[in-house]
Short mmCIF file of C-alpha atoms and ligand atoms in Angstrom, two decimals:
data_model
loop_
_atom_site.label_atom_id
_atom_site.label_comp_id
_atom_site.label_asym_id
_atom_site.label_seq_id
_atom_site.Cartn_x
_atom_site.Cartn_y
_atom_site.Cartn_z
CA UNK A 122 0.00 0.00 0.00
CA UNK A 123 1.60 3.24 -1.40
CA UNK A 124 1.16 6.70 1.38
CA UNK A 125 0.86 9.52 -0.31
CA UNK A 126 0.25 13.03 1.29
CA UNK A 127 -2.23 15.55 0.38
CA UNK A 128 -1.21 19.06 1.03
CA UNK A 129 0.77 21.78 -1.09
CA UNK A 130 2.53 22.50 2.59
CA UNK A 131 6.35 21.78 1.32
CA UNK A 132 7.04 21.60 5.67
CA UNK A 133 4.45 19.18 6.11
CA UNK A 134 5.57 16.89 2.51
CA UNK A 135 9.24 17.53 4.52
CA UNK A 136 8.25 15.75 7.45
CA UNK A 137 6.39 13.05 5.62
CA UNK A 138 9.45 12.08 3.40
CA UNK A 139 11.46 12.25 6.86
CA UNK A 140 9.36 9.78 8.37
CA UNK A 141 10.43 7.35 5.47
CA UNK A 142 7.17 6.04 4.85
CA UNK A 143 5.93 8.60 2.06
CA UNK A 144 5.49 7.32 -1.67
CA UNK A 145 4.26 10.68 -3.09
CA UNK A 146 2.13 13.87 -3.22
CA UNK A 147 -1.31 14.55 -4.26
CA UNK A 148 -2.03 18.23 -4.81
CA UNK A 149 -5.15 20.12 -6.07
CA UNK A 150 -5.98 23.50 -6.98
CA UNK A 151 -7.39 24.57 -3.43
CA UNK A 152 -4.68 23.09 -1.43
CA UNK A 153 -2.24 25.48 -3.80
CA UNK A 154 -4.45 28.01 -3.25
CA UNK A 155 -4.11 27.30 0.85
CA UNK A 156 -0.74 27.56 0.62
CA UNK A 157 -0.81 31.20 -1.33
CA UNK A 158 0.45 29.81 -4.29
CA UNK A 159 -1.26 31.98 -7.21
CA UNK A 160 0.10 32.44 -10.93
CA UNK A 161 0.49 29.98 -13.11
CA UNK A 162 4.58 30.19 -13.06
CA UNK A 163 4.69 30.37 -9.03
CA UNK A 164 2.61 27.34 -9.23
CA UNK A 165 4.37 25.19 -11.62
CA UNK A 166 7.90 25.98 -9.45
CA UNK A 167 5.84 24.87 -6.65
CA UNK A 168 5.57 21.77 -8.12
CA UNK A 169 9.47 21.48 -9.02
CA UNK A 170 10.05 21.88 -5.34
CA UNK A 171 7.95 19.13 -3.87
CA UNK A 172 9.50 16.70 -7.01
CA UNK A 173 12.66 17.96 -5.15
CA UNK A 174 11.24 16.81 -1.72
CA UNK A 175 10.16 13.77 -2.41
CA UNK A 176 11.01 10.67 -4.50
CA UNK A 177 7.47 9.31 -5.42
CA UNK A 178 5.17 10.70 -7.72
CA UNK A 179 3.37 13.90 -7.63
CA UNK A 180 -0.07 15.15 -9.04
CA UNK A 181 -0.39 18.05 -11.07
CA UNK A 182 -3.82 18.74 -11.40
CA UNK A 183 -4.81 21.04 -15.08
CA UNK A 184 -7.15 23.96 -14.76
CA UNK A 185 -8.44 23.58 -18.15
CA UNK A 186 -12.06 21.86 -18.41
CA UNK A 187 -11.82 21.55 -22.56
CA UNK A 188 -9.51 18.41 -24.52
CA UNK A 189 -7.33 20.60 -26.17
CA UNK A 190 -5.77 22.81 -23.17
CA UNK A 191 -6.03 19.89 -20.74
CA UNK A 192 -3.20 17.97 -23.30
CA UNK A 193 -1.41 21.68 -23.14
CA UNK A 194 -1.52 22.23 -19.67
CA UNK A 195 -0.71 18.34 -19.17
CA UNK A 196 1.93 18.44 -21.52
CA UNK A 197 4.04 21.58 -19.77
CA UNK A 198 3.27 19.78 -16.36
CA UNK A 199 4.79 16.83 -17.64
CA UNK A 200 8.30 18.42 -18.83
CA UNK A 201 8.56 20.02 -15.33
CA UNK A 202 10.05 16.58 -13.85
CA UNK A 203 9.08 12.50 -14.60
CA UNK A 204 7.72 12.55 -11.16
CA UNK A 205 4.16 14.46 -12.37
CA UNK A 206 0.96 12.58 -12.48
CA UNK A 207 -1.20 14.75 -14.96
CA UNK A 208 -4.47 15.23 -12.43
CA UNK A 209 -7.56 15.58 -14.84
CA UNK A 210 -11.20 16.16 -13.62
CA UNK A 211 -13.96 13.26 -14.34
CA UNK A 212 -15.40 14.33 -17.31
CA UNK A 213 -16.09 13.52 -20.74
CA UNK A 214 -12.98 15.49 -21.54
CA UNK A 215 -10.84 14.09 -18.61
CA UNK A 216 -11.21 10.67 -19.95
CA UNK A 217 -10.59 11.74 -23.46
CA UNK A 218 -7.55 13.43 -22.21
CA UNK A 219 -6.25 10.48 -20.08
CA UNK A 220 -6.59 8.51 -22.79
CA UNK A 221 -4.29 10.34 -24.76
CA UNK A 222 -1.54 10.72 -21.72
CA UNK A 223 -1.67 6.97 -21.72
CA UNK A 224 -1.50 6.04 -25.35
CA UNK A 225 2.03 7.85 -24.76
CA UNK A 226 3.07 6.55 -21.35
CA UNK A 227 2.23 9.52 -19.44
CA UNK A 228 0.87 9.03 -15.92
CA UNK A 229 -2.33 10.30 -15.16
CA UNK A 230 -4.82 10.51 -12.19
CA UNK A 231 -8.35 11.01 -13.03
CA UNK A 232 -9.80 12.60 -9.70
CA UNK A 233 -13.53 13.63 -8.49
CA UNK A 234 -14.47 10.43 -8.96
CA UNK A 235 -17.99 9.67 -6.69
CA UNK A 236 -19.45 6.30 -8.77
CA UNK A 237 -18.36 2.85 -9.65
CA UNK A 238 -19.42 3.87 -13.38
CA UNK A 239 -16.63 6.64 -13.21
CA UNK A 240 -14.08 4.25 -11.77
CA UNK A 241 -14.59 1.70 -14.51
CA UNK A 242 -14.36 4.36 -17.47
CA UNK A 243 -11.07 6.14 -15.88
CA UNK A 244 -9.85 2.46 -16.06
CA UNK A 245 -11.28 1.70 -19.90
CA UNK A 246 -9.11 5.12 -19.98
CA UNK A 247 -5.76 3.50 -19.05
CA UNK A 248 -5.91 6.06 -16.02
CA UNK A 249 -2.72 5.18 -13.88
CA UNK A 250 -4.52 6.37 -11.01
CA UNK A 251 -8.65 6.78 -9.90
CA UNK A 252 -9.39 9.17 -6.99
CA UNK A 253 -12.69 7.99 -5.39
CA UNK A 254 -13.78 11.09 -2.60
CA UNK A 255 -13.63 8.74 0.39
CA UNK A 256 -14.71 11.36 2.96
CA UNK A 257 -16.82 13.89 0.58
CA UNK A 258 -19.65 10.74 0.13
CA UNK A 259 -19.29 10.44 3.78
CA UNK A 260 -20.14 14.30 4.44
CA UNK A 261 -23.17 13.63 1.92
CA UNK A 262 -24.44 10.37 4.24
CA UNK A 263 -23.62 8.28 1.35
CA UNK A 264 -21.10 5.07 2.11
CA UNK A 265 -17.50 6.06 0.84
CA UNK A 266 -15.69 3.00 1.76
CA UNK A 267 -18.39 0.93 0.22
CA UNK A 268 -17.20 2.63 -2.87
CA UNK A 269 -13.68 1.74 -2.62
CA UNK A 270 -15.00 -2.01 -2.34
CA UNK A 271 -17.21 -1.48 -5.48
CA UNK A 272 -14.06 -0.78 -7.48
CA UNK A 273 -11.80 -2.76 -6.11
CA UNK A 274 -14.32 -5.76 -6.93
CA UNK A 275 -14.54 -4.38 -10.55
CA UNK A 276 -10.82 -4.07 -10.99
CA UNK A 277 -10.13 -7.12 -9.75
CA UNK A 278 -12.59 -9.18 -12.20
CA UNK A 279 -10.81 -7.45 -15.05
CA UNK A 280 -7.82 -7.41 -13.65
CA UNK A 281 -7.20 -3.05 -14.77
CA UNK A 282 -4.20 -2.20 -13.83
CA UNK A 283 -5.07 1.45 -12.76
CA UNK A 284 -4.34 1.85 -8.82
CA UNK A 285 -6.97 2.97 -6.63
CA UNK A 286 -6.23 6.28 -4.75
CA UNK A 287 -8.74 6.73 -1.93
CA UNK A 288 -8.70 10.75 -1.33
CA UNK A 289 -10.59 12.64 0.90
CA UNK A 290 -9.41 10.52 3.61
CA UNK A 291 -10.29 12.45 6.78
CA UNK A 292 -9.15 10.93 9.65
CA UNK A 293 -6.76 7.70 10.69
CA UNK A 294 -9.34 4.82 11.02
CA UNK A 295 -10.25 5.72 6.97
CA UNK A 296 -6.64 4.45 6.09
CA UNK A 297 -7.14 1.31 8.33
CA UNK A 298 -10.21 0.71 6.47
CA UNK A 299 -8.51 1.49 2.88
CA UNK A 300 -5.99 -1.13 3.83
CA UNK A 301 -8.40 -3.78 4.56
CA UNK A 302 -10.00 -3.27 1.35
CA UNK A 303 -6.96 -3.08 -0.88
CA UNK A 304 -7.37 0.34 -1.88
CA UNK A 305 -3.95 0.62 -3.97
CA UNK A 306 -2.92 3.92 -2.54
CA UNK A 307 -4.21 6.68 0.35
CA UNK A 308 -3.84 10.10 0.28
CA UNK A 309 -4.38 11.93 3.53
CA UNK A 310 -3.21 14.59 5.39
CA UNK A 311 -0.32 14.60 7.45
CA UNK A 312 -2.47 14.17 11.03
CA UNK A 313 -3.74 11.34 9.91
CA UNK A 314 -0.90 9.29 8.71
CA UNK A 315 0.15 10.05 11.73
CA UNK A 316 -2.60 9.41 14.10
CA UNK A 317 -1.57 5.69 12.88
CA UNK A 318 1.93 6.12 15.36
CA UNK A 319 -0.64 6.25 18.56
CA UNK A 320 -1.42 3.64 21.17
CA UNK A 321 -1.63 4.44 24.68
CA UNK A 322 -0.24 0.62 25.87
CA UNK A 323 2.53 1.88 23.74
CA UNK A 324 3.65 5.02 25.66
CA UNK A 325 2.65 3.30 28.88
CA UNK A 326 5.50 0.27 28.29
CA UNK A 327 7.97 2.55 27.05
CA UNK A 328 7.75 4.57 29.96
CA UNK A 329 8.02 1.20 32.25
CA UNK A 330 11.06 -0.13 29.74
CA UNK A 331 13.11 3.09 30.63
CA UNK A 332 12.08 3.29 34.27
CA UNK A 333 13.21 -0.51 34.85
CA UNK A 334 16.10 0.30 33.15
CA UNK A 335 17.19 3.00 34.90
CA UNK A 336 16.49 1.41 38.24
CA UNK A 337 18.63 -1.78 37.17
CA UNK A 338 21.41 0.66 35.90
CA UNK A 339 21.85 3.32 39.16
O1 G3P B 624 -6.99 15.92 -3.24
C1 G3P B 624 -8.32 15.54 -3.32
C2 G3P B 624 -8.99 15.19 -2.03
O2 G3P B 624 -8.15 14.42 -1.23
C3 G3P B 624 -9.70 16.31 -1.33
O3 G3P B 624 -10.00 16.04 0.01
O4 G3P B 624 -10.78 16.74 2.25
O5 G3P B 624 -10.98 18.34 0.31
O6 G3P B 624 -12.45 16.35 0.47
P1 G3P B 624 -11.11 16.91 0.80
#
């Protein structure tokens, strides 16, 4: 199971990669925009620095919504560094788009993905990546991990190669449940890749480790 972290916060990617369990970045137009990062050259260096970062890959997302400027935008994204993952939208365009990336080798990541259907057709796509919205159906009352089961099912009868990249993930116990699944790849913040580090028993027997050490070692 790949970790990848989803923030434009080079600090927070820098502590991820430190941990040395961090396979790559997923970014997206309002986490760049969290960050300050406006302009379409400041936000393209942006990029080069968290390909500098870390060693996995990195989404890109394009801003264009048409065929034509999504394969322009994805192209210049592309020649930043071999690390970008061209991030298109779900849509009829998207999918003609990743289409084309993959007919060339390109790695793509087809994201705002809510349905099965959309899943299936990023895959007919050659999508390297799908980005189900985990915690968004959640917010909505609708079962997100449920969907990461539907399409790991489907994948697995046809045996697609395109990775499944649960996003939205909003707390630790989502990336528990990912893993028992066999969702591909997780994208979460940094809190909650880390929440997985906590157990109380934990801290407790350390502290009684290095107490009974101490008192055998006066
Ligand atoms: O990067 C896409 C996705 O992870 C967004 O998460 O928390 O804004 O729904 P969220």
């Amino acid at each position: 199971m790949k970790f990848f972290i989803d923030t434009a916060n080079l600090n927070q990617i820098e502590e991820a990669q430190n941990l040395g369990v961090l396979d790559g970045v997923t970014t997206n137009p309002s986490l760049m925009a969290k960050e300050g990062i406006t302009g379409k050259q400041n936000i393209l260096d942006h990029y080069a620095k968290i390909c500098k970062i870390v060693d996995g890959d990195v989404s890109a997302e394009v801003i264009a919504t048409d065929f034509e400027n999504m394969i322009i935008e994805g192209e210049e994204l592309a020649s930043i560094n071999s690390q970008i993952v061209i991030k298109l939208p779900m849509t009829h365009d998207g999918i003609k788009a990743a289409k084309y990336f993959s007919n060339k080798g390109t790695k793509t990541n087809v994201t705002l993905v809510f349905s099965a259907g959309q899943a299936l057709l990023a895959a007919k796509a050659g999508a390297t990546y799908v980005s189900p919205f985990l915690g968004r159906l959640d917010d909505i009352s609708t079962d997100g991990l449920n969907l990461i089961s539907e399409i790991r099912e489907i994948y697995d009868n046809y045996n697609f190669q395109t990775q499944i990249l649960a996003a939205s993930i909003r707390h630790t116990m989502h990336i528990i449940d990912c893993a028992k699944i066999g969702a591909d790849v997780i994208t979460s913040p940094l809190s909650s890749i880390s929440g997985l580090l906590n157990h109380p028993l934990t801290d407790i027997g350390l502290e009684k480790f290095l107490s009974d050490y101490k008192k055998g070692n006066k």
